[in-house]
Amino acid sequence: MKYYKFIIYLFAFLAVGLSANALAATEFVTTVNTDGGGDYSSLSLWEAAIDSDLTAAGTKVIAGSLTRGSFSDGVAVTQTTSGATATMLHDTATQMMLVSVTGTPNSTNTWYPTADGNDTTNAWTPTDAGDSVIAKVNLSGTVVDTTAVNVTGWTTNSTNYISIQGNYVPPVSGSVYSTSYYRLETTDTTAFTTDENYVFLDKIQVQVTTTGIVGANGVFFNGTNGGRFSNSVVKTIHAVSASRSGFVSQGEAGESTYIWNNVFIDTNKGAAAIRHITNGTLYAYSNTIHNAAYGIRASVANALIAKNNIIQSSDNTTYVDGTLAASSTNNISESDTQVQYADVAQGAFYASSTADGTSASKLIDTSVNFTTLGVKVGSIVRNRTDSTYSRVTAIDSSTQVSLAHDIMVSGEGYTIHTNLWGNVVFVDEANDNFLLGSIDTIAINNGTSTSAEAAPLNFTTDIQGKNRSSVWDIGADEYVVDVKMRGNVKMRGNVKFR
């Protein structure tokens, strides 16, 4: 009986192992270097060359190297001995990508251009039989990439996806938009568009210039599912009022798009920094927005979840347009009138109750504990009885807070939202450096950790790649002081450097 049980367990183990292996995928890694020396000189050339059905059984990445001669992109190839055939989209020093594979490739015999008839002149030697493909491209170069990119015509899924990886890291001084890293810049046309699912765009700089009444977005995810945009900067230069935005998500029912740790600059003159147009859900976490006509624009109610975003200097004073999802929280606006507070008096809240005391510019409620609830200076307050708004200016005690306006009397209902008002201090706002300044008090330590949420929202780093602290900051940047110590240093307790 034990013998039979062993056999059953062995088969079960092998089945699980084979199933896991079948679902695995390997990155086919190519490069775009606008200065030269890469596989491609522009992102659009890469897209055109590698565009394929990544989910097809006949699409494979094979490890190995060129033995002799050379192979042209798109050439028909044949493997000796096995007789397998395919089309080679591209080969690098260590990999090749094949589509339309027929037969059964092996891990030892050479590949050659079918037209050659043999491998005498041109040969590529594999070290494995191939795996399904993740299409990854690494971007670099200081020369501007000026050709708009449209990722379309592919087939992807959550295993076989597209990963576009830039090299951007925000400089600590000067503008966060830097000439030292890869840049995609276009005029009068959207810089990056995709209508494919599972496109991951990370660490890239995008700039769009419009010269007239032309709508042009920075990044447009059009009807996509599982798309990601992160750790990047988008800048727009609009000559006249335009309706397009820094980032636009246009989803379908049941689809989700994720953006985090991005900086949006100058999406003004009628445009929004972040906009969600139709259906699906857009998750916008830990972004920093400066000088936008609309900071965050939710064209579909309750379909945009915003957490830990900074919105400053909106040129038409609309910081949030539309109705955010109820779980939206810890966003900072710079609205400075009671009417403007209404934009951000939504989402999650600390308390929703009824005042039981009256004092000028105070909110008094002896039935709650404002301190325990975590109410902060800057928290937006809504009087639910007469729809007036204010913000918390001081936590006087566990049952009383001071307000910027005299809006509450005993018996009136109120809600204290987790969204905040405040003027964020940046490193150099005048010169477009939107990393957090050391003397800031509104964004630093006022965020909420999202690291326990489902991937990809479980990120734990900021736009610079720094680990976020135990108490998160709001926005794309986490303010952390680098501390170097030498010698015998002992510390005890909860020690945090900033």
Short mmCIF file of C-alpha atoms in Angstrom, two decimals:
data_model
loop_
_atom_site.label_atom_id
_atom_site.label_comp_id
_atom_site.label_asym_id
_atom_site.label_seq_id
_atom_site.Cartn_x
_atom_site.Cartn_y
_atom_site.Cartn_z
CA MET A 1 0.00 0.00 0.00
CA LYS A 2 2.86 2.37 0.88
CA TYR A 3 4.44 1.59 -2.51
CA TYR A 4 1.26 2.57 -4.39
CA LYS A 5 0.90 5.73 -2.34
CA PHE A 6 4.48 6.65 -3.25
CA ILE A 7 3.76 6.17 -6.94
CA ILE A 8 0.62 8.34 -6.67
CA TYR A 9 2.51 11.10 -4.87
CA LEU A 10 5.34 10.91 -7.43
CA PHE A 11 2.97 11.33 -10.36
CA ALA A 12 1.20 14.19 -8.58
CA PHE A 13 4.56 15.90 -7.98
CA LEU A 14 5.61 15.48 -11.59
CA ALA A 15 2.25 16.76 -12.83
CA VAL A 16 2.53 19.90 -10.73
CA GLY A 17 6.13 20.42 -11.79
CA LEU A 18 5.36 19.98 -15.48
CA SER A 19 2.33 22.25 -15.20
CA ALA A 20 4.40 24.97 -13.51
CA ASN A 21 7.10 24.66 -16.17
CA ALA A 22 4.51 24.90 -18.94
CA LEU A 23 3.30 28.19 -17.52
CA ALA A 24 6.81 29.64 -17.23
CA ALA A 25 8.06 32.28 -19.62
CA THR A 26 11.49 33.72 -20.34
CA GLU A 27 12.35 37.32 -21.14
CA PHE A 28 13.66 37.92 -24.64
CA VAL A 29 15.80 40.97 -23.87
CA THR A 30 16.69 43.52 -26.52
CA THR A 31 17.93 47.09 -26.32
CA VAL A 32 17.07 50.50 -27.72
CA ASN A 33 19.95 52.96 -27.54
CA THR A 34 19.31 56.31 -29.22
CA ASP A 35 23.05 57.04 -29.10
CA GLY A 36 23.79 53.90 -31.14
CA GLY A 37 25.07 50.46 -30.27
CA GLY A 38 21.72 48.92 -29.31
CA ASP A 39 19.60 46.39 -31.14
CA TYR A 40 17.39 49.28 -32.29
CA SER A 41 17.74 53.05 -32.43
CA SER A 42 14.12 53.87 -31.48
CA LEU A 43 11.29 52.31 -29.52
CA SER A 44 9.01 52.36 -32.56
CA LEU A 45 11.52 50.29 -34.56
CA TRP A 46 11.62 47.73 -31.76
CA GLU A 47 7.82 47.57 -31.66
CA ALA A 48 7.60 46.96 -35.41
CA ALA A 49 10.28 44.26 -35.33
CA ILE A 50 9.08 42.22 -32.33
CA ASP A 51 5.30 42.68 -32.80
CA SER A 52 3.86 39.16 -32.54
CA ASP A 53 1.54 36.75 -30.77
CA LEU A 54 3.45 36.12 -27.55
CA THR A 55 0.89 33.57 -26.39
CA ALA A 56 1.22 31.24 -29.39
CA ALA A 57 2.80 27.83 -28.90
CA GLY A 58 4.95 28.55 -31.94
CA THR A 59 6.50 31.68 -30.41
CA LYS A 60 9.71 30.87 -28.54
CA VAL A 61 12.82 32.39 -27.06
CA ILE A 62 15.87 30.15 -27.35
CA ALA A 63 19.14 30.60 -25.50
CA GLY A 64 22.43 30.18 -27.31
CA SER A 65 24.73 32.15 -29.58
CA LEU A 66 25.81 32.76 -33.14
CA THR A 67 28.40 30.20 -34.20
CA ARG A 68 29.31 31.69 -37.56
CA GLY A 69 28.00 34.07 -40.19
CA SER A 70 24.94 36.22 -39.47
CA PHE A 71 21.14 36.14 -39.55
CA SER A 72 18.85 38.86 -40.86
CA ASP A 73 15.75 39.84 -38.89
CA GLY A 74 12.67 38.07 -40.20
CA VAL A 75 14.59 35.29 -41.95
CA ALA A 76 13.15 31.78 -42.31
CA VAL A 77 15.28 29.29 -40.36
CA THR A 78 15.59 25.50 -40.09
CA GLN A 79 17.21 23.34 -37.41
CA THR A 80 19.51 20.53 -38.46
CA THR A 81 18.52 17.00 -37.45
CA SER A 82 15.15 17.95 -35.91
CA GLY A 83 13.95 19.61 -39.12
CA ALA A 84 12.04 22.22 -37.09
CA THR A 85 11.34 25.45 -38.96
CA ALA A 86 10.48 28.99 -37.88
CA THR A 87 10.91 32.67 -38.59
CA MET A 88 13.64 34.40 -36.59
CA LEU A 89 12.46 37.88 -35.56
CA HIS A 90 15.79 38.86 -34.03
CA ASP A 91 18.88 37.44 -32.35
CA THR A 92 21.18 38.88 -29.70
CA ALA A 93 24.49 37.67 -28.31
CA THR A 94 22.70 35.18 -26.07
CA GLN A 95 19.17 34.66 -27.39
CA MET A 96 16.98 34.44 -30.45
CA MET A 97 13.22 34.90 -30.81
CA LEU A 98 11.29 32.65 -33.15
CA VAL A 99 7.69 32.73 -34.36
CA SER A 100 5.65 30.22 -36.36
CA VAL A 101 7.72 27.30 -35.08
CA THR A 102 6.81 23.97 -36.60
CA GLY A 103 8.22 20.61 -35.58
CA THR A 104 9.99 19.97 -32.29
CA PRO A 105 13.18 21.97 -31.71
CA ASN A 106 15.95 20.39 -29.65
CA SER A 107 18.59 21.99 -27.44
CA THR A 108 21.73 20.96 -29.32
CA ASN A 109 21.53 21.15 -33.10
CA THR A 110 22.31 24.31 -35.04
CA TRP A 111 19.84 26.57 -36.81
CA TYR A 112 20.55 27.97 -40.26
CA PRO A 113 18.76 30.22 -42.80
CA THR A 114 16.43 27.93 -44.71
CA ALA A 115 17.53 29.45 -48.00
CA ASP A 116 21.14 28.34 -47.32
CA GLY A 117 20.18 24.65 -47.29
CA ASN A 118 22.70 23.89 -44.51
CA ASP A 119 24.64 25.44 -41.65
CA THR A 120 28.01 25.69 -43.37
CA THR A 121 27.99 29.49 -43.78
CA ASN A 122 25.56 30.72 -41.13
CA ALA A 123 24.86 28.81 -37.92
CA TRP A 124 23.23 29.59 -34.58
CA THR A 125 23.79 27.07 -31.77
CA PRO A 126 21.12 26.69 -29.04
CA THR A 127 21.62 25.69 -25.42
CA ASP A 128 17.94 24.92 -24.79
CA ALA A 129 14.85 23.91 -26.77
CA GLY A 130 13.04 27.20 -26.14
CA ASP A 131 10.47 28.73 -23.83
CA SER A 132 7.44 30.98 -24.17
CA VAL A 133 8.22 34.68 -24.43
CA ILE A 134 8.12 37.86 -22.39
CA ALA A 135 9.10 40.66 -24.78
CA LYS A 136 11.42 42.98 -22.86
CA VAL A 137 13.30 46.01 -24.15
CA ASN A 138 15.76 48.16 -22.20
CA LEU A 139 15.89 51.84 -23.19
CA SER A 140 18.91 54.14 -23.00
CA GLY A 141 20.63 57.01 -24.78
CA THR A 142 20.72 60.80 -24.48
CA VAL A 143 19.62 61.56 -28.05
CA VAL A 144 15.87 62.26 -28.08
CA ASP A 145 13.58 59.57 -29.54
CA THR A 146 11.11 61.63 -31.57
CA THR A 147 8.97 58.92 -33.21
CA ALA A 148 5.57 58.28 -31.65
CA VAL A 149 5.05 54.70 -30.48
CA ASN A 150 1.90 52.64 -31.02
CA VAL A 151 2.02 49.18 -29.47
CA THR A 152 -0.66 47.37 -31.43
CA GLY A 153 -1.23 44.09 -33.28
CA TRP A 154 0.26 41.93 -30.51
CA THR A 155 -1.37 39.15 -28.51
CA THR A 156 -0.41 39.00 -24.83
CA ASN A 157 -1.54 37.60 -21.51
CA SER A 158 -0.47 37.84 -17.87
CA THR A 159 2.37 35.36 -18.47
CA ASN A 160 3.49 36.51 -21.90
CA TYR A 161 3.57 40.28 -21.59
CA ILE A 162 5.43 43.33 -22.91
CA SER A 163 7.99 44.99 -20.62
CA ILE A 164 9.40 48.34 -21.70
CA GLN A 165 12.10 49.35 -19.25
CA GLY A 166 13.74 52.76 -19.31
CA ASN A 167 16.78 53.87 -17.31
CA TYR A 168 15.29 56.97 -15.67
CA VAL A 169 16.18 58.03 -12.13
CA PRO A 170 15.17 61.56 -11.00
CA PRO A 171 18.18 63.83 -10.40
CA VAL A 172 18.48 65.24 -6.89
CA SER A 173 19.07 68.75 -8.25
CA GLY A 174 17.68 70.59 -11.26
CA SER A 175 14.54 69.56 -13.12
CA VAL A 176 13.28 66.02 -12.62
CA TYR A 177 12.97 65.93 -16.42
CA SER A 178 16.55 65.15 -17.38
CA THR A 179 18.56 65.02 -20.61
CA SER A 180 20.77 62.32 -19.08
CA TYR A 181 18.26 59.53 -19.67
CA TYR A 182 16.11 58.10 -22.46
CA ARG A 183 13.38 60.53 -23.58
CA LEU A 184 10.41 60.05 -25.89
CA GLU A 185 9.33 63.46 -27.19
CA THR A 186 6.69 64.21 -29.82
CA THR A 187 4.92 67.24 -31.28
CA ASP A 188 1.18 67.38 -31.99
CA THR A 189 0.74 63.64 -31.52
CA THR A 190 0.41 61.26 -28.58
CA ALA A 191 3.84 59.97 -27.61
CA PHE A 192 2.96 56.45 -26.47
CA THR A 193 -0.23 54.55 -27.29
CA THR A 194 -1.18 50.96 -26.73
CA ASP A 195 -4.38 49.01 -27.20
CA GLU A 196 -2.80 45.76 -26.03
CA ASN A 197 -3.25 44.04 -22.68
CA TYR A 198 -0.38 43.58 -20.25
CA VAL A 199 1.96 46.32 -21.40
CA PHE A 200 4.37 47.39 -18.64
CA LEU A 201 6.02 50.79 -19.07
CA ASP A 202 8.60 51.70 -16.43
CA LYS A 203 11.28 54.37 -15.82
CA ILE A 204 10.67 56.43 -18.94
CA GLN A 205 10.51 60.16 -19.71
CA VAL A 206 7.79 61.46 -22.02
CA GLN A 207 7.23 64.97 -23.32
CA VAL A 208 4.46 66.14 -25.64
CA THR A 209 4.34 69.57 -27.29
CA THR A 210 1.25 70.94 -29.03
CA THR A 211 1.50 73.94 -31.33
CA GLY A 212 -2.20 74.55 -31.90
CA ILE A 213 -5.60 73.15 -31.10
CA VAL A 214 -4.39 69.58 -31.30
CA GLY A 215 -5.14 66.96 -28.69
CA ALA A 216 -2.07 64.91 -27.82
CA ASN A 217 -1.59 62.73 -24.75
CA GLY A 218 1.63 61.73 -23.10
CA VAL A 219 0.69 58.08 -22.53
CA PHE A 220 -2.59 56.52 -23.70
CA PHE A 221 -3.70 53.04 -22.59
CA ASN A 222 -6.66 52.47 -24.89
CA GLY A 223 -8.95 49.58 -23.93
CA THR A 224 -6.21 47.63 -22.17
CA ASN A 225 -6.22 45.22 -19.24
CA GLY A 226 -3.36 44.71 -16.79
CA GLY A 227 -1.39 47.69 -18.12
CA ARG A 228 1.20 49.30 -15.87
CA PHE A 229 2.89 52.71 -15.93
CA SER A 230 5.39 53.44 -13.19
CA ASN A 231 8.44 55.37 -11.97
CA SER A 232 8.29 57.82 -14.87
CA VAL A 233 7.87 61.52 -15.65
CA VAL A 234 5.47 63.07 -18.15
CA LYS A 235 5.73 66.70 -19.23
CA THR A 236 3.46 68.54 -21.65
CA ILE A 237 3.88 71.90 -23.36
CA HIS A 238 0.55 73.15 -24.68
CA ALA A 239 0.43 76.33 -26.77
CA VAL A 240 -3.34 76.67 -26.40
CA SER A 241 -6.11 74.97 -24.49
CA ALA A 242 -6.25 71.25 -25.25
CA SER A 243 -8.38 68.41 -23.96
CA ARG A 244 -5.69 65.74 -23.81
CA SER A 245 -3.74 64.59 -20.80
CA GLY A 246 -0.52 63.31 -19.30
CA PHE A 247 -1.87 59.79 -18.81
CA VAL A 248 -5.19 58.49 -20.13
CA SER A 249 -6.82 55.17 -19.41
CA GLN A 250 -9.78 54.08 -21.51
CA GLY A 251 -10.82 50.70 -20.21
CA GLU A 252 -13.43 48.06 -20.75
CA ALA A 253 -15.72 46.49 -18.16
CA GLY A 254 -13.80 44.21 -15.80
CA GLU A 255 -10.39 45.51 -16.85
CA SER A 256 -7.78 47.16 -14.62
CA THR A 257 -4.90 49.55 -15.24
CA TYR A 258 -2.24 50.51 -12.69
CA ILE A 259 -0.04 53.60 -12.42
CA TRP A 260 2.28 54.53 -9.56
CA ASN A 261 5.34 56.60 -8.63
CA ASN A 262 5.03 59.00 -11.56
CA VAL A 263 5.58 62.77 -11.80
CA PHE A 264 3.33 64.84 -14.10
CA ILE A 265 4.46 68.36 -15.01
CA ASP A 266 2.57 71.18 -16.76
CA THR A 267 -0.44 69.22 -17.99
CA ASN A 268 -2.30 72.53 -18.06
CA LYS A 269 -4.38 74.56 -20.54
CA GLY A 270 -7.44 72.35 -20.28
CA ALA A 271 -5.66 69.04 -19.84
CA ALA A 272 -5.60 66.59 -16.94
CA ALA A 273 -2.53 64.93 -15.46
CA ILE A 274 -4.35 61.61 -14.94
CA ARG A 275 -7.64 60.79 -16.63
CA HIS A 276 -9.83 57.70 -16.68
CA ILE A 277 -12.45 57.83 -19.43
CA THR A 278 -14.59 54.71 -19.63
CA ASN A 279 -15.33 51.55 -17.63
CA GLY A 280 -12.80 49.28 -16.00
CA THR A 281 -10.78 50.48 -13.01
CA LEU A 282 -7.76 52.77 -12.90
CA TYR A 283 -5.55 52.53 -9.81
CA ALA A 284 -3.54 55.74 -9.42
CA TYR A 285 -1.16 55.47 -6.47
CA SER A 286 1.70 57.66 -5.20
CA ASN A 287 1.91 60.12 -8.09
CA THR A 288 3.05 63.75 -7.92
CA ILE A 289 1.15 66.25 -10.08
CA HIS A 290 2.13 69.89 -10.59
CA ASN A 291 0.51 72.61 -12.71
CA ALA A 292 -2.34 70.66 -14.26
CA ALA A 293 -5.68 72.02 -15.41
CA TYR A 294 -7.25 69.00 -13.71
CA GLY A 295 -5.10 66.99 -11.34
CA ILE A 296 -7.11 63.77 -11.48
CA ARG A 297 -10.15 63.48 -13.74
CA ALA A 298 -12.59 60.63 -13.25
CA SER A 299 -15.02 60.67 -16.16
CA VAL A 300 -16.75 57.54 -14.82
CA ALA A 301 -17.90 57.70 -11.21
CA ASN A 302 -16.28 55.30 -8.74
CA ALA A 303 -13.96 53.76 -11.34
CA LEU A 304 -10.75 55.55 -10.34
CA ILE A 305 -9.05 54.63 -7.07
CA ALA A 306 -6.58 57.33 -6.01
CA LYS A 307 -4.22 56.90 -3.07
CA ASN A 308 -1.21 58.91 -1.87
CA ASN A 309 -1.24 61.42 -4.73
CA ILE A 310 0.06 65.01 -4.51
CA ILE A 311 -1.82 67.59 -6.61
CA GLN A 312 -0.40 71.11 -6.55
CA SER A 313 -0.87 74.34 -8.54
CA SER A 314 -3.83 73.36 -10.72
CA ASP A 315 -4.17 76.26 -13.13
CA ASN A 316 -7.98 76.23 -13.22
CA THR A 317 -8.22 75.27 -9.51
CA THR A 318 -9.91 71.92 -10.21
CA TYR A 319 -7.83 69.39 -8.33
CA VAL A 320 -10.14 66.39 -8.60
CA ASP A 321 -12.84 66.32 -11.26
CA GLY A 322 -15.49 63.66 -10.89
CA THR A 323 -16.27 61.04 -8.26
CA LEU A 324 -13.43 58.88 -7.01
CA ALA A 325 -13.92 55.35 -5.69
CA ALA A 326 -14.84 55.20 -1.99
CA SER A 327 -11.49 53.63 -1.07
CA SER A 328 -9.54 56.62 -2.38
CA THR A 329 -7.45 58.12 0.42
CA ASN A 330 -4.51 60.26 1.56
CA ASN A 331 -4.42 62.55 -1.48
CA ILE A 332 -3.15 66.13 -1.05
CA SER A 333 -4.68 69.08 -2.88
CA GLU A 334 -3.83 72.75 -2.75
CA SER A 335 -7.41 73.96 -3.03
CA ASP A 336 -7.57 77.17 -1.02
CA THR A 337 -11.28 78.04 -0.91
CA GLN A 338 -14.24 76.30 0.65
CA VAL A 339 -15.75 75.68 -2.78
CA GLN A 340 -12.57 73.94 -3.96
CA TYR A 341 -12.50 71.69 -0.91
CA ALA A 342 -15.56 69.99 -2.37
CA ASP A 343 -13.35 68.46 -5.09
CA VAL A 344 -11.45 66.37 -2.58
CA ALA A 345 -14.11 65.90 0.11
CA GLN A 346 -14.67 62.33 -1.02
CA GLY A 347 -13.26 58.84 -0.65
CA ALA A 348 -12.30 57.32 2.68
CA PHE A 349 -12.86 59.13 5.96
CA TYR A 350 -11.72 59.11 9.57
CA ALA A 351 -15.09 59.93 11.12
CA SER A 352 -18.67 60.60 10.06
CA SER A 353 -20.82 61.67 12.97
CA THR A 354 -22.68 64.61 14.53
CA ALA A 355 -21.17 67.56 16.38
CA ASP A 356 -22.37 67.91 19.97
CA GLY A 357 -20.74 71.22 20.89
CA THR A 358 -20.46 74.73 19.47
CA SER A 359 -17.45 77.04 19.40
CA ALA A 360 -16.22 79.40 16.68
CA SER A 361 -14.16 77.61 14.00
CA LYS A 362 -14.22 74.38 16.02
CA LEU A 363 -15.56 70.89 15.51
CA ILE A 364 -16.55 69.31 18.80
CA ASP A 365 -17.74 65.73 19.20
CA THR A 366 -17.37 64.04 22.58
CA SER A 367 -18.53 60.69 21.15
CA VAL A 368 -15.31 60.13 19.17
CA ASN A 369 -11.56 60.29 19.72
CA PHE A 370 -10.00 62.33 16.91
CA THR A 371 -6.48 61.44 18.05
CA THR A 372 -7.06 57.70 18.04
CA LEU A 373 -8.81 57.90 14.67
CA GLY A 374 -5.67 59.47 13.18
CA VAL A 375 -7.17 62.81 12.10
CA LYS A 376 -4.40 65.04 10.75
CA VAL A 377 -3.81 68.74 10.31
CA GLY A 378 -5.03 69.41 6.77
CA SER A 379 -7.80 66.79 6.80
CA ILE A 380 -10.79 67.96 4.75
CA VAL A 381 -14.03 68.46 6.70
CA ARG A 382 -17.51 68.43 5.17
CA ASN A 383 -20.60 69.71 6.94
CA ARG A 384 -23.19 67.21 5.74
CA THR A 385 -26.09 69.33 6.98
CA ASP A 386 -25.47 72.44 4.85
CA SER A 387 -22.75 71.21 2.44
CA THR A 388 -20.05 73.61 3.59
CA TYR A 389 -16.39 72.67 3.78
CA SER A 390 -13.22 73.44 5.69
CA ARG A 391 -9.99 71.81 6.84
CA VAL A 392 -8.41 70.92 10.14
CA THR A 393 -5.80 73.44 11.33
CA ALA A 394 -5.04 71.91 14.73
CA ILE A 395 -5.89 68.90 16.88
CA ASP A 396 -6.94 70.65 20.10
CA SER A 397 -7.85 67.51 22.02
CA SER A 398 -9.23 64.03 21.48
CA THR A 399 -12.74 65.51 21.06
CA GLN A 400 -12.06 68.90 19.45
CA VAL A 401 -10.29 70.13 16.33
CA SER A 402 -9.79 73.64 15.00
CA LEU A 403 -11.03 74.51 11.51
CA ALA A 404 -9.99 77.10 8.95
CA HIS A 405 -13.61 78.26 8.69
CA ASP A 406 -16.53 78.58 11.07
CA ILE A 407 -18.85 75.92 9.62
CA MET A 408 -19.96 73.68 12.51
CA VAL A 409 -22.48 73.97 15.33
CA SER A 410 -23.92 71.38 17.64
CA GLY A 411 -26.37 68.99 15.99
CA GLU A 412 -24.90 69.22 12.48
CA GLY A 413 -23.52 66.17 10.72
CA TYR A 414 -19.91 66.09 9.55
CA THR A 415 -17.38 63.88 7.78
CA ILE A 416 -13.61 64.19 8.20
CA HIS A 417 -11.95 62.82 5.09
CA THR A 418 -8.53 61.19 4.83
CA ASN A 419 -7.73 63.45 1.87
CA LEU A 420 -5.68 66.48 2.86
CA TRP A 421 -5.14 70.13 2.07
CA GLY A 422 -1.66 71.64 2.08
CA ASN A 423 1.22 73.33 0.31
CA VAL A 424 3.85 70.67 -0.25
CA VAL A 425 7.48 71.78 -0.01
CA PHE A 426 9.60 70.44 -2.87
CA VAL A 427 13.36 70.47 -3.39
CA ASP A 428 13.14 73.18 -6.07
CA GLU A 429 9.60 73.85 -7.27
CA ALA A 430 10.63 76.85 -9.41
CA ASN A 431 12.97 74.65 -11.44
CA ASP A 432 10.68 71.60 -11.67
CA ASN A 433 12.35 69.44 -9.05
CA PHE A 434 9.43 67.76 -7.33
CA LEU A 435 11.26 65.52 -4.90
CA LEU A 436 10.16 66.22 -1.33
CA GLY A 437 11.97 68.98 0.54
CA SER A 438 13.40 68.30 3.98
CA ILE A 439 11.13 70.86 5.70
CA ASP A 440 7.86 69.56 4.24
CA THR A 441 5.22 68.72 6.84
CA ILE A 442 2.17 67.77 4.77
CA ALA A 443 3.42 64.92 2.51
CA ILE A 444 6.17 63.45 4.68
CA ASN A 445 4.85 60.73 7.02
CA ASN A 446 1.22 61.30 6.01
CA GLY A 447 0.81 58.51 3.46
CA THR A 448 -0.78 55.11 3.81
CA SER A 449 1.13 51.95 2.93
CA THR A 450 -0.30 49.97 0.03
CA SER A 451 2.36 47.25 0.24
CA ALA A 452 -0.19 44.69 1.46
CA GLU A 453 -2.41 45.10 -1.60
CA ALA A 454 -2.43 42.66 -4.50
CA ALA A 455 0.33 42.94 -7.12
CA PRO A 456 1.37 45.19 -8.68
CA LEU A 457 0.12 47.62 -6.02
CA ASN A 458 2.30 45.94 -3.39
CA PHE A 459 5.33 48.02 -4.44
CA THR A 460 7.59 49.15 -1.58
CA THR A 461 9.92 51.62 -3.32
CA ASP A 462 9.64 55.18 -4.66
CA ILE A 463 10.46 56.76 -8.03
CA GLN A 464 14.16 56.80 -7.14
CA GLY A 465 14.15 53.13 -6.19
CA LYS A 466 14.49 53.91 -2.47
CA ASN A 467 12.66 51.71 0.01
CA ARG A 468 9.64 53.42 1.51
CA SER A 469 9.75 53.91 5.26
CA SER A 470 7.47 52.19 7.77
CA VAL A 471 5.37 55.37 7.66
CA TRP A 472 4.91 56.25 4.00
CA ASP A 473 5.17 59.68 2.45
CA ILE A 474 2.59 60.92 -0.06
CA GLY A 475 3.61 61.31 -3.69
CA ALA A 476 6.15 59.68 -5.99
CA ASP A 477 9.13 60.44 -3.74
CA GLU A 478 9.94 59.09 -0.31
CA TYR A 479 12.07 61.52 1.66
CA VAL A 480 14.95 59.57 3.18
CA VAL A 481 18.24 60.93 4.48
CA ASP A 482 21.27 58.81 3.68
CA VAL A 483 23.15 58.27 6.92
CA LYS A 484 26.69 56.87 6.96
CA MET A 485 28.24 55.79 10.24
CA ARG A 486 31.63 54.48 11.17
CA GLY A 487 32.93 53.00 14.33
CA ASN A 488 31.07 51.29 17.14
CA VAL A 489 27.48 52.60 16.90
CA LYS A 490 24.71 51.13 19.01
CA MET A 491 21.03 51.99 18.68
CA ARG A 492 17.96 50.77 20.48
CA GLY A 493 14.27 51.31 20.01
CA ASN A 494 12.41 52.65 17.00
CA VAL A 495 15.10 54.64 15.15
CA LYS A 496 14.16 56.45 11.94
CA PHE A 497 16.37 58.85 9.97
CA ARG A 498 14.98 61.56 7.73
#
